[in-house]
């Protein structure tokens, strides 16, 4: 017998019975929260979100998703684009600021700016001092940082239609799981023949913003070389070739060099050479790296020019590509590895079989809608690396300990 949902369900709190237990859990977690305790903070944030969702009605959640969140994005992106958030920080991070003065400085209609900031405030991201006068919250202050603010411009302003119009793409593909890197929802939404969303973003002048976001989303996570994640000195330094021409780590498609530069800071007395590789257009934008790090233009689909390095490292690279392209990338690295000596280190999201965290699932949808790619489970990683004829084996998944968003996948030649 078919069932229907009564409309009144949409106007009642979603799960009021859960509220007392959630409040108890929140109080217990808060009592044990200490400065720097990321695991407890993470659990507390999840419980707080569950509490809010239990109290909101489905109607309110629908309006948040379709009205409030897009409106907030519109205001944030505009603010980044005109330099508003940087201006407000320059004026004083704790200084009340009038809309009229801000509008004059950034060249905006004060009525327009007032409407935008009123919504940002209503969404909890500005503090209202008086009519059309606001103070920055910590979130709004952070929007002045390129690694935070530029993500809004690149992902939403540059390629934001892809997930919104994904359903249209699925209609055309008869609702098949996307696995073709040359035919993605991004290609359909923006009617482009460029190879991928990165090339498209560069073509519309958003290459720097994209690079900033690549550094921004990793902030606050433990780096792969942190001693609590991976024992670098024991696994890489021990028995490493110390001759002048020996290479210790090749950071493959390492972008602007955030990882390799951090490695240098952690281990300034490392043996061997450190090499950063990426496409020429990316390498040209690299600034501020330790001068001992060698910069090398390289396309990871071409033959790997550095043979027999102690370690080849990739951070959030394979999740950009479906399996067929990943096999090509991995085969180039496997061909360059020295048996019994070289390691392949892959720092990526590993989705658990159950209880996945929203950052992991959101990343999976992002990869799917922009690149026809994916975030992988442990089973999928094993299938890709060990079951594709690459002559590679996984020796261990090293957990970051931060809700397992990212693991370091250590591989060797089989």
mmCIF file of C-alpha atoms in Angstrom:
data_model
loop_
_atom_site.group_PDB
_atom_site.id
_atom_site.type_symbol
_atom_site.label_atom_id
_atom_site.label_comp_id
_atom_site.label_asym_id
_atom_site.label_seq_id
_atom_site.Cartn_x
_atom_site.Cartn_y
_atom_site.Cartn_z
ATOM 1 C CA UNK A 1 0.000 0.000 0.000
ATOM 2 C CA UNK A 2 1.443 3.380 -0.998
ATOM 3 C CA UNK A 3 2.141 5.938 1.700
ATOM 4 C CA UNK A 4 2.191 9.720 1.661
ATOM 5 C CA UNK A 5 3.749 12.344 3.936
ATOM 6 C CA UNK A 6 1.405 14.870 5.544
ATOM 7 C CA UNK A 7 2.378 18.480 4.856
ATOM 8 C CA UNK A 8 2.308 19.245 8.576
ATOM 9 C CA UNK A 9 5.507 17.191 8.923
ATOM 10 C CA UNK A 10 7.391 19.955 7.129
ATOM 11 C CA UNK A 11 6.434 22.541 9.724
ATOM 12 C CA UNK A 12 7.361 20.642 12.876
ATOM 13 C CA UNK A 13 10.780 20.241 14.471
ATOM 14 C CA UNK A 14 12.567 17.462 12.660
ATOM 15 C CA UNK A 15 13.447 15.313 15.701
ATOM 16 C CA UNK A 16 12.443 16.903 19.023
ATOM 17 C CA UNK A 17 12.844 13.617 20.906
ATOM 18 C CA UNK A 18 16.578 13.674 20.189
ATOM 19 C CA UNK A 19 17.102 17.102 21.766
ATOM 20 C CA UNK A 20 17.567 16.106 25.448
ATOM 21 C CA UNK A 21 20.135 13.428 24.646
ATOM 22 C CA UNK A 22 22.057 15.707 22.311
ATOM 23 C CA UNK A 23 22.179 18.493 24.899
ATOM 24 C CA UNK A 24 23.515 15.994 27.459
ATOM 25 C CA UNK A 25 26.164 14.783 25.000
ATOM 26 C CA UNK A 26 27.164 18.357 24.203
ATOM 27 C CA UNK A 27 27.539 19.238 27.882
ATOM 28 C CA UNK A 28 29.659 16.137 28.519
ATOM 29 C CA UNK A 29 31.919 16.816 25.561
ATOM 30 C CA UNK A 30 32.257 20.487 26.462
ATOM 31 C CA UNK A 31 33.322 19.654 29.997
ATOM 32 C CA UNK A 32 36.270 17.681 28.629
ATOM 33 C CA UNK A 33 37.203 20.115 25.831
ATOM 34 C CA UNK A 34 40.724 21.496 26.135
ATOM 35 C CA UNK A 35 42.714 23.914 24.003
ATOM 36 C CA UNK A 36 44.062 22.112 20.957
ATOM 37 C CA UNK A 37 41.898 19.012 21.440
ATOM 38 C CA UNK A 38 40.736 18.656 17.845
ATOM 39 C CA UNK A 39 39.104 15.253 18.286
ATOM 40 C CA UNK A 40 36.749 16.494 21.028
ATOM 41 C CA UNK A 41 36.062 19.744 19.180
ATOM 42 C CA UNK A 42 35.209 17.703 16.083
ATOM 43 C CA UNK A 43 32.773 15.470 18.008
ATOM 44 C CA UNK A 44 31.220 18.517 19.660
ATOM 45 C CA UNK A 45 30.660 20.210 16.295
ATOM 46 C CA UNK A 46 28.892 17.115 14.937
ATOM 47 C CA UNK A 47 26.614 16.943 17.981
ATOM 48 C CA UNK A 48 25.856 20.673 17.736
ATOM 49 C CA UNK A 49 24.921 20.276 14.084
ATOM 50 C CA UNK A 50 22.660 17.341 14.950
ATOM 51 C CA UNK A 51 21.004 19.466 17.657
ATOM 52 C CA UNK A 52 20.300 22.289 15.214
ATOM 53 C CA UNK A 53 18.948 19.888 12.599
ATOM 54 C CA UNK A 54 16.687 18.292 15.200
ATOM 55 C CA UNK A 55 15.206 21.671 16.111
ATOM 56 C CA UNK A 56 14.801 23.062 12.593
ATOM 57 C CA UNK A 57 11.673 22.203 10.646
ATOM 58 C CA UNK A 58 12.034 20.683 7.167
ATOM 59 C CA UNK A 59 10.545 23.910 5.762
ATOM 60 C CA UNK A 60 13.268 25.949 7.475
ATOM 61 C CA UNK A 61 15.968 23.616 6.211
ATOM 62 C CA UNK A 62 14.615 23.879 2.671
ATOM 63 C CA UNK A 63 14.710 27.675 2.842
ATOM 64 C CA UNK A 64 18.215 27.618 4.275
ATOM 65 C CA UNK A 65 19.449 25.442 1.408
ATOM 66 C CA UNK A 66 17.657 27.298 -1.394
ATOM 67 C CA UNK A 67 17.492 30.900 -0.106
ATOM 68 C CA UNK A 68 19.847 31.541 2.761
ATOM 69 C CA UNK A 69 22.989 29.647 1.727
ATOM 70 C CA UNK A 70 23.008 30.898 -1.907
ATOM 71 C CA UNK A 71 22.362 34.430 -0.648
ATOM 72 C CA UNK A 72 25.253 34.149 1.791
ATOM 73 C CA UNK A 73 27.510 32.855 -0.976
ATOM 74 C CA UNK A 74 26.524 35.812 -3.173
ATOM 75 C CA UNK A 75 27.478 38.267 -0.435
ATOM 76 C CA UNK A 76 30.745 36.548 0.484
ATOM 77 C CA UNK A 77 31.932 36.216 -3.126
ATOM 78 C CA UNK A 78 31.107 39.847 -3.850
ATOM 79 C CA UNK A 79 32.990 40.907 -0.734
ATOM 80 C CA UNK A 80 36.065 38.926 -1.746
ATOM 81 C CA UNK A 81 35.915 40.250 -5.301
ATOM 82 C CA UNK A 82 35.821 43.930 -4.318
ATOM 83 C CA UNK A 83 38.294 43.585 -1.440
ATOM 84 C CA UNK A 84 35.698 44.306 1.251
ATOM 85 C CA UNK A 85 36.910 41.819 3.840
ATOM 86 C CA UNK A 86 40.533 42.927 3.475
ATOM 87 C CA UNK A 87 39.414 46.546 3.830
ATOM 88 C CA UNK A 88 37.472 45.816 7.020
ATOM 89 C CA UNK A 89 40.473 44.027 8.528
ATOM 90 C CA UNK A 90 42.721 46.944 7.543
ATOM 91 C CA UNK A 91 40.289 49.357 9.194
ATOM 92 C CA UNK A 92 40.487 47.374 12.438
ATOM 93 C CA UNK A 93 39.500 43.821 13.257
ATOM 94 C CA UNK A 94 37.459 44.920 16.298
ATOM 95 C CA UNK A 95 36.322 48.319 14.982
ATOM 96 C CA UNK A 96 32.631 48.995 14.234
ATOM 97 C CA UNK A 97 32.330 49.955 10.566
ATOM 98 C CA UNK A 98 29.557 51.805 8.766
ATOM 99 C CA UNK A 99 28.164 50.558 5.468
ATOM 100 C CA UNK A 100 28.266 54.057 3.963
ATOM 101 C CA UNK A 101 32.010 54.401 4.620
ATOM 102 C CA UNK A 102 32.788 50.898 3.359
ATOM 103 C CA UNK A 103 30.725 51.389 0.203
ATOM 104 C CA UNK A 104 32.554 54.599 -0.635
ATOM 105 C CA UNK A 105 35.951 52.903 -0.204
ATOM 106 C CA UNK A 106 35.148 49.904 -2.445
ATOM 107 C CA UNK A 107 33.094 51.829 -5.005
ATOM 108 C CA UNK A 108 29.750 50.146 -4.292
ATOM 109 C CA UNK A 109 26.209 51.437 -4.011
ATOM 110 C CA UNK A 110 25.657 51.732 -0.225
ATOM 111 C CA UNK A 111 22.115 50.382 -0.546
ATOM 112 C CA UNK A 112 23.460 47.267 -2.289
ATOM 113 C CA UNK A 113 26.239 46.737 0.247
ATOM 114 C CA UNK A 114 23.826 47.270 3.127
ATOM 115 C CA UNK A 115 21.512 44.551 1.842
ATOM 116 C CA UNK A 116 24.380 42.103 1.412
ATOM 117 C CA UNK A 117 25.909 42.727 4.837
ATOM 118 C CA UNK A 118 22.505 42.558 6.521
ATOM 119 C CA UNK A 119 22.160 38.972 5.279
ATOM 120 C CA UNK A 120 25.713 38.067 6.264
ATOM 121 C CA UNK A 121 24.863 39.329 9.748
ATOM 122 C CA UNK A 122 21.531 37.473 9.831
ATOM 123 C CA UNK A 123 23.433 34.284 9.014
ATOM 124 C CA UNK A 124 25.688 34.854 12.031
ATOM 125 C CA UNK A 125 28.882 36.020 10.324
ATOM 126 C CA UNK A 126 28.912 39.710 11.312
ATOM 127 C CA UNK A 127 28.094 41.410 14.613
ATOM 128 C CA UNK A 128 25.481 44.176 14.343
ATOM 129 C CA UNK A 129 26.421 47.309 16.286
ATOM 130 C CA UNK A 130 23.710 49.642 14.947
ATOM 131 C CA UNK A 131 21.688 50.074 11.767
ATOM 132 C CA UNK A 132 24.098 49.560 8.835
ATOM 133 C CA UNK A 133 27.070 49.274 11.196
ATOM 134 C CA UNK A 134 28.926 45.999 11.811
ATOM 135 C CA UNK A 135 31.925 44.381 13.488
ATOM 136 C CA UNK A 136 33.835 41.433 12.099
ATOM 137 C CA UNK A 137 33.485 37.923 13.481
ATOM 138 C CA UNK A 138 36.446 35.542 13.335
ATOM 139 C CA UNK A 139 34.944 33.968 10.221
ATOM 140 C CA UNK A 140 34.583 37.305 8.455
ATOM 141 C CA UNK A 141 38.135 38.234 9.446
ATOM 142 C CA UNK A 142 39.357 34.997 7.877
ATOM 143 C CA UNK A 143 37.735 35.898 4.560
ATOM 144 C CA UNK A 144 40.527 38.468 4.165
ATOM 145 C CA UNK A 145 43.016 35.588 3.860
ATOM 146 C CA UNK A 146 43.534 34.502 0.260
ATOM 147 C CA UNK A 147 43.618 30.820 1.236
ATOM 148 C CA UNK A 148 40.100 31.182 2.676
ATOM 149 C CA UNK A 149 38.349 33.868 0.648
ATOM 150 C CA UNK A 150 39.592 32.815 -2.770
ATOM 151 C CA UNK A 151 37.956 29.401 -2.422
ATOM 152 C CA UNK A 152 34.558 31.088 -2.693
ATOM 153 C CA UNK A 153 35.524 32.901 -5.882
ATOM 154 C CA UNK A 154 37.069 29.839 -7.549
ATOM 155 C CA UNK A 155 34.755 26.990 -6.509
ATOM 156 C CA UNK A 156 31.466 28.884 -6.410
ATOM 157 C CA UNK A 157 32.085 31.861 -8.682
ATOM 158 C CA UNK A 158 34.156 29.894 -11.187
ATOM 159 C CA UNK A 159 32.641 26.403 -11.390
ATOM 160 C CA UNK A 160 29.659 26.559 -9.024
ATOM 161 C CA UNK A 161 27.084 25.653 -11.658
ATOM 162 C CA UNK A 162 28.442 22.108 -12.015
ATOM 163 C CA UNK A 163 26.858 20.598 -8.866
ATOM 164 C CA UNK A 164 23.690 22.690 -9.216
ATOM 165 C CA UNK A 165 23.138 21.463 -12.779
ATOM 166 C CA UNK A 166 24.412 17.937 -12.140
ATOM 167 C CA UNK A 167 20.906 16.521 -12.510
ATOM 168 C CA UNK A 168 20.813 17.771 -16.115
ATOM 169 C CA UNK A 169 24.103 16.021 -16.852
ATOM 170 C CA UNK A 170 22.762 12.797 -15.311
ATOM 171 C CA UNK A 171 19.677 12.958 -17.473
ATOM 172 C CA UNK A 172 21.923 12.991 -20.535
ATOM 173 C CA UNK A 173 24.069 10.104 -19.281
ATOM 174 C CA UNK A 174 21.066 8.014 -18.199
ATOM 175 C CA UNK A 175 22.049 8.308 -14.536
ATOM 176 C CA UNK A 176 25.340 6.444 -14.831
ATOM 177 C CA UNK A 177 28.173 6.913 -12.331
ATOM 178 C CA UNK A 178 30.548 9.456 -13.979
ATOM 179 C CA UNK A 179 33.914 7.915 -14.878
ATOM 180 C CA UNK A 180 34.959 9.836 -18.006
ATOM 181 C CA UNK A 181 37.417 12.664 -17.268
ATOM 182 C CA UNK A 182 36.747 14.148 -20.714
ATOM 183 C CA UNK A 183 32.974 14.275 -20.182
ATOM 184 C CA UNK A 184 31.983 15.830 -16.867
ATOM 185 C CA UNK A 185 29.167 17.896 -15.459
ATOM 186 C CA UNK A 186 31.575 20.849 -15.543
ATOM 187 C CA UNK A 187 32.041 20.434 -19.299
ATOM 188 C CA UNK A 188 28.280 20.362 -19.773
ATOM 189 C CA UNK A 189 27.505 23.267 -17.439
ATOM 190 C CA UNK A 190 30.114 25.596 -18.946
ATOM 191 C CA UNK A 191 30.063 24.296 -22.533
ATOM 192 C CA UNK A 192 33.841 23.989 -22.598
ATOM 193 C CA UNK A 193 36.194 21.626 -24.406
ATOM 194 C CA UNK A 194 39.116 22.322 -22.058
ATOM 195 C CA UNK A 195 40.566 19.160 -20.474
ATOM 196 C CA UNK A 196 39.370 19.752 -16.889
ATOM 197 C CA UNK A 197 38.106 22.286 -14.385
ATOM 198 C CA UNK A 198 41.648 23.399 -13.501
ATOM 199 C CA UNK A 199 42.340 24.392 -17.103
ATOM 200 C CA UNK A 200 38.942 26.062 -17.286
ATOM 201 C CA UNK A 201 39.573 28.069 -14.120
ATOM 202 C CA UNK A 202 42.941 29.200 -15.462
ATOM 203 C CA UNK A 203 41.296 30.199 -18.747
ATOM 204 C CA UNK A 204 38.938 32.592 -16.920
ATOM 205 C CA UNK A 205 41.737 34.090 -14.843
ATOM 206 C CA UNK A 206 41.147 32.129 -11.648
ATOM 207 C CA UNK A 207 44.341 30.095 -11.549
ATOM 208 C CA UNK A 208 45.789 31.972 -8.541
ATOM 209 C CA UNK A 209 42.520 31.735 -6.619
ATOM 210 C CA UNK A 210 42.394 27.997 -7.286
ATOM 211 C CA UNK A 211 45.949 27.555 -6.042
ATOM 212 C CA UNK A 212 45.123 29.529 -2.909
ATOM 213 C CA UNK A 213 42.159 27.252 -2.238
ATOM 214 C CA UNK A 214 44.378 24.190 -2.649
ATOM 215 C CA UNK A 215 46.435 25.499 0.247
ATOM 216 C CA UNK A 216 43.444 26.723 2.225
ATOM 217 C CA UNK A 217 41.367 23.589 2.541
ATOM 218 C CA UNK A 218 44.323 21.750 4.107
ATOM 219 C CA UNK A 219 44.773 24.278 6.908
ATOM 220 C CA UNK A 220 44.318 22.848 10.391
ATOM 221 C CA UNK A 221 45.073 19.286 9.313
ATOM 222 C CA UNK A 222 48.187 17.496 10.405
ATOM 223 C CA UNK A 223 50.722 17.306 7.564
ATOM 224 C CA UNK A 224 51.740 13.880 6.311
ATOM 225 C CA UNK A 225 55.269 14.241 7.675
ATOM 226 C CA UNK A 226 54.131 14.967 11.250
ATOM 227 C CA UNK A 227 55.732 12.396 13.599
ATOM 228 C CA UNK A 228 52.293 11.289 14.862
ATOM 229 C CA UNK A 229 51.197 10.472 11.306
ATOM 230 C CA UNK A 230 54.281 8.979 9.640
ATOM 231 C CA UNK A 231 57.705 8.107 11.122
ATOM 232 C CA UNK A 232 59.772 9.922 8.478
ATOM 233 C CA UNK A 233 63.165 9.463 10.099
ATOM 234 C CA UNK A 234 62.638 5.736 10.603
ATOM 235 C CA UNK A 235 61.076 4.936 7.223
ATOM 236 C CA UNK A 236 62.712 7.425 4.833
ATOM 237 C CA UNK A 237 65.954 8.631 6.379
ATOM 238 C CA UNK A 238 67.146 5.222 7.519
ATOM 239 C CA UNK A 239 69.161 3.577 4.722
ATOM 240 C CA UNK A 240 68.570 6.547 2.405
ATOM 241 C CA UNK A 241 71.167 7.246 -0.271
ATOM 242 C CA UNK A 242 73.221 10.215 0.982
ATOM 243 C CA UNK A 243 75.180 10.900 -2.197
ATOM 244 C CA UNK A 244 74.916 14.509 -3.538
ATOM 245 C CA UNK A 245 72.723 13.566 -6.514
ATOM 246 C CA UNK A 246 70.321 11.314 -4.592
ATOM 247 C CA UNK A 247 66.706 12.434 -4.345
ATOM 248 C CA UNK A 248 64.839 11.977 -1.077
ATOM 249 C CA UNK A 249 61.315 13.186 -1.936
ATOM 250 C CA UNK A 250 59.648 14.105 -5.233
ATOM 251 C CA UNK A 251 56.417 16.038 -4.593
ATOM 252 C CA UNK A 252 54.469 15.088 -7.724
ATOM 253 C CA UNK A 253 51.942 17.729 -8.855
ATOM 254 C CA UNK A 254 52.689 19.533 -5.602
ATOM 255 C CA UNK A 255 51.123 22.839 -6.622
ATOM 256 C CA UNK A 256 52.719 25.857 -4.981
ATOM 257 C CA UNK A 257 54.793 23.639 -2.711
ATOM 258 C CA UNK A 258 52.931 23.807 0.595
ATOM 259 C CA UNK A 259 53.771 20.201 1.505
ATOM 260 C CA UNK A 260 57.393 20.080 0.407
ATOM 261 C CA UNK A 261 58.143 23.404 2.094
ATOM 262 C CA UNK A 262 56.584 22.171 5.324
ATOM 263 C CA UNK A 263 58.670 18.991 5.080
ATOM 264 C CA UNK A 264 61.791 21.157 4.873
ATOM 265 C CA UNK A 265 60.751 23.024 8.015
ATOM 266 C CA UNK A 266 60.118 19.803 9.943
ATOM 267 C CA UNK A 267 63.367 18.159 8.812
ATOM 268 C CA UNK A 268 65.907 20.837 7.848
ATOM 269 C CA UNK A 269 68.792 18.340 8.054
ATOM 270 C CA UNK A 270 67.267 15.710 5.775
ATOM 271 C CA UNK A 271 69.474 13.650 3.469
ATOM 272 C CA UNK A 272 69.172 13.979 -0.309
ATOM 273 C CA UNK A 273 67.320 16.447 -2.508
ATOM 274 C CA UNK A 274 63.716 17.686 -2.369
ATOM 275 C CA UNK A 275 62.001 18.258 -5.723
ATOM 276 C CA UNK A 276 58.680 19.985 -6.440
ATOM 277 C CA UNK A 277 57.005 19.029 -9.719
ATOM 278 C CA UNK A 278 53.946 20.480 -11.436
ATOM 279 C CA UNK A 279 52.864 21.882 -14.787
ATOM 280 C CA UNK A 280 54.941 24.823 -16.046
ATOM 281 C CA UNK A 281 52.070 27.293 -15.523
ATOM 282 C CA UNK A 282 51.875 26.283 -11.845
ATOM 283 C CA UNK A 283 55.631 26.211 -11.231
ATOM 284 C CA UNK A 284 55.798 29.754 -12.627
ATOM 285 C CA UNK A 285 53.579 30.932 -9.743
ATOM 286 C CA UNK A 286 55.658 29.324 -6.968
ATOM 287 C CA UNK A 287 57.005 31.864 -4.497
ATOM 288 C CA UNK A 288 58.662 31.825 -1.093
ATOM 289 C CA UNK A 289 59.897 28.237 -1.000
ATOM 290 C CA UNK A 290 63.114 27.259 0.699
ATOM 291 C CA UNK A 291 65.812 27.876 -1.895
ATOM 292 C CA UNK A 292 67.179 24.350 -1.542
ATOM 293 C CA UNK A 293 63.959 22.871 -2.993
ATOM 294 C CA UNK A 294 64.359 22.171 -6.713
ATOM 295 C CA UNK A 295 61.503 23.304 -8.988
ATOM 296 C CA UNK A 296 60.784 21.056 -11.960
ATOM 297 C CA UNK A 297 58.060 21.500 -14.613
ATOM 298 C CA UNK A 298 56.511 18.084 -15.235
ATOM 299 C CA UNK A 299 53.281 16.481 -16.445
ATOM 300 C CA UNK A 300 52.546 13.380 -14.375
ATOM 301 C CA UNK A 301 51.159 11.592 -17.438
ATOM 302 C CA UNK A 302 54.610 11.750 -19.019
ATOM 303 C CA UNK A 303 57.624 9.619 -18.080
ATOM 304 C CA UNK A 304 58.885 10.419 -14.584
ATOM 305 C CA UNK A 305 62.347 11.961 -15.082
ATOM 306 C CA UNK A 306 63.563 11.335 -11.517
ATOM 307 C CA UNK A 307 64.485 7.677 -11.202
ATOM 308 C CA UNK A 308 65.014 5.781 -7.970
ATOM 309 C CA UNK A 309 63.971 8.469 -5.477
ATOM 310 C CA UNK A 310 63.503 7.401 -1.888
ATOM 311 C CA UNK A 311 59.896 8.589 -1.996
ATOM 312 C CA UNK A 312 57.399 9.849 -4.570
ATOM 313 C CA UNK A 313 54.670 11.816 -2.822
ATOM 314 C CA UNK A 314 51.217 12.918 -3.999
ATOM 315 C CA UNK A 315 48.699 14.906 -1.979
ATOM 316 C CA UNK A 316 45.083 14.982 -3.131
ATOM 317 C CA UNK A 317 45.997 14.237 -6.741
ATOM 318 C CA UNK A 318 44.406 10.880 -7.510
ATOM 319 C CA UNK A 319 41.011 11.993 -6.197
ATOM 320 C CA UNK A 320 40.936 14.403 -9.147
ATOM 321 C CA UNK A 321 40.853 11.541 -11.646
ATOM 322 C CA UNK A 322 38.794 8.438 -12.448
ATOM 323 C CA UNK A 323 40.514 5.069 -12.190
ATOM 324 C CA UNK A 324 41.714 4.822 -15.794
ATOM 325 C CA UNK A 325 43.709 8.061 -15.534
ATOM 326 C CA UNK A 326 44.989 7.165 -12.054
ATOM 327 C CA UNK A 327 46.395 3.913 -13.436
ATOM 328 C CA UNK A 328 48.369 5.894 -16.019
ATOM 329 C CA UNK A 329 49.704 8.267 -13.345
ATOM 330 C CA UNK A 330 50.658 5.411 -11.016
ATOM 331 C CA UNK A 331 52.292 3.416 -13.807
ATOM 332 C CA UNK A 332 54.668 6.300 -14.537
ATOM 333 C CA UNK A 333 55.721 6.362 -10.898
ATOM 334 C CA UNK A 334 56.017 2.590 -10.596
ATOM 335 C CA UNK A 335 58.314 2.571 -13.633
ATOM 336 C CA UNK A 336 60.596 5.107 -11.925
ATOM 337 C CA UNK A 337 60.740 3.368 -8.532
ATOM 338 C CA UNK A 338 63.742 1.340 -7.391
ATOM 339 C CA UNK A 339 62.827 -2.149 -6.099
ATOM 340 C CA UNK A 340 63.372 -2.579 -2.376
ATOM 341 C CA UNK A 341 64.182 1.118 -1.934
ATOM 342 C CA UNK A 342 61.590 3.524 -3.327
ATOM 343 C CA UNK A 343 58.272 4.250 -1.670
ATOM 344 C CA UNK A 344 55.106 5.762 -3.088
ATOM 345 C CA UNK A 345 53.310 7.929 -0.524
ATOM 346 C CA UNK A 346 49.719 8.970 -1.269
ATOM 347 C CA UNK A 347 48.061 11.398 1.156
ATOM 348 C CA UNK A 348 44.332 11.265 0.459
ATOM 349 C CA UNK A 349 40.912 10.847 1.934
ATOM 350 C CA UNK A 350 40.019 7.254 2.781
ATOM 351 C CA UNK A 351 36.271 6.930 3.297
ATOM 352 C CA UNK A 352 35.280 4.351 5.932
ATOM 353 C CA UNK A 353 32.685 1.706 5.090
ATOM 354 C CA UNK A 354 30.225 3.315 7.541
ATOM 355 C CA UNK A 355 30.055 6.556 9.494
ATOM 356 C CA UNK A 356 31.657 8.762 6.823
ATOM 357 C CA UNK A 357 32.418 12.368 7.792
ATOM 358 C CA UNK A 358 30.812 15.197 5.818
ATOM 359 C CA UNK A 359 34.138 16.603 4.560
ATOM 360 C CA UNK A 360 34.874 13.269 2.921
ATOM 361 C CA UNK A 361 31.425 12.878 1.359
ATOM 362 C CA UNK A 362 31.369 16.526 0.254
ATOM 363 C CA UNK A 363 34.749 16.047 -1.378
ATOM 364 C CA UNK A 364 33.408 12.988 -3.159
ATOM 365 C CA UNK A 365 30.474 14.945 -4.615
ATOM 366 C CA UNK A 366 32.817 17.800 -5.579
ATOM 367 C CA UNK A 367 35.127 15.412 -7.423
ATOM 368 C CA UNK A 368 32.171 13.687 -9.094
ATOM 369 C CA UNK A 369 30.496 16.860 -10.363
ATOM 370 C CA UNK A 370 33.645 18.691 -11.474
ATOM 371 C CA UNK A 371 35.956 15.906 -12.646
ATOM 372 C CA UNK A 372 33.984 12.639 -12.926
ATOM 373 C CA UNK A 373 36.376 11.479 -10.182
ATOM 374 C CA UNK A 374 35.936 10.410 -6.576
ATOM 375 C CA UNK A 375 37.096 10.047 -3.005
ATOM 376 C CA UNK A 376 37.882 6.373 -2.392
ATOM 377 C CA UNK A 377 37.211 3.824 0.309
ATOM 378 C CA UNK A 378 39.987 1.550 1.583
ATOM 379 C CA UNK A 379 38.578 -1.247 -0.560
ATOM 380 C CA UNK A 380 38.666 0.976 -3.637
ATOM 381 C CA UNK A 381 42.241 2.061 -2.912
ATOM 382 C CA UNK A 382 43.331 -1.564 -2.715
ATOM 383 C CA UNK A 383 41.521 -2.359 -5.945
ATOM 384 C CA UNK A 384 43.128 0.608 -7.722
ATOM 385 C CA UNK A 385 46.692 0.118 -6.483
ATOM 386 C CA UNK A 386 46.960 -3.644 -6.152
ATOM 387 C CA UNK A 387 44.367 -4.915 -8.599
ATOM 388 C CA UNK A 388 45.233 -2.951 -11.733
ATOM 389 C CA UNK A 389 48.416 -4.719 -12.851
ATOM 390 C CA UNK A 390 50.677 -1.927 -11.606
ATOM 391 C CA UNK A 391 53.091 -4.175 -9.668
ATOM 392 C CA UNK A 392 52.487 -2.082 -6.560
ATOM 393 C CA UNK A 393 51.413 -3.140 -3.085
ATOM 394 C CA UNK A 394 50.059 -1.190 -0.128
ATOM 395 C CA UNK A 395 52.234 -1.701 2.931
ATOM 396 C CA UNK A 396 50.157 0.366 5.360
ATOM 397 C CA UNK A 397 47.437 2.982 5.803
ATOM 398 C CA UNK A 398 48.801 5.562 8.254
ATOM 399 C CA UNK A 399 45.960 7.411 9.996
ATOM 400 C CA UNK A 400 46.151 11.151 10.586
ATOM 401 C CA UNK A 401 44.061 10.681 13.736
ATOM 402 C CA UNK A 402 41.773 13.564 12.760
ATOM 403 C CA UNK A 403 38.591 11.616 12.134
ATOM 404 C CA UNK A 404 40.536 9.807 9.403
ATOM 405 C CA UNK A 405 39.758 12.434 6.775
ATOM 406 C CA UNK A 406 43.155 11.775 5.237
ATOM 407 C CA UNK A 407 45.427 8.748 5.467
ATOM 408 C CA UNK A 408 48.968 8.352 4.216
ATOM 409 C CA UNK A 409 48.900 5.310 1.953
ATOM 410 C CA UNK A 410 52.392 3.803 1.869
ATOM 411 C CA UNK A 411 53.178 1.676 -1.199
ATOM 412 C CA UNK A 412 56.146 -0.233 -2.537
ATOM 413 C CA UNK A 413 56.864 -2.271 -5.634
ATOM 414 C CA UNK A 414 55.348 -5.717 -5.350
#
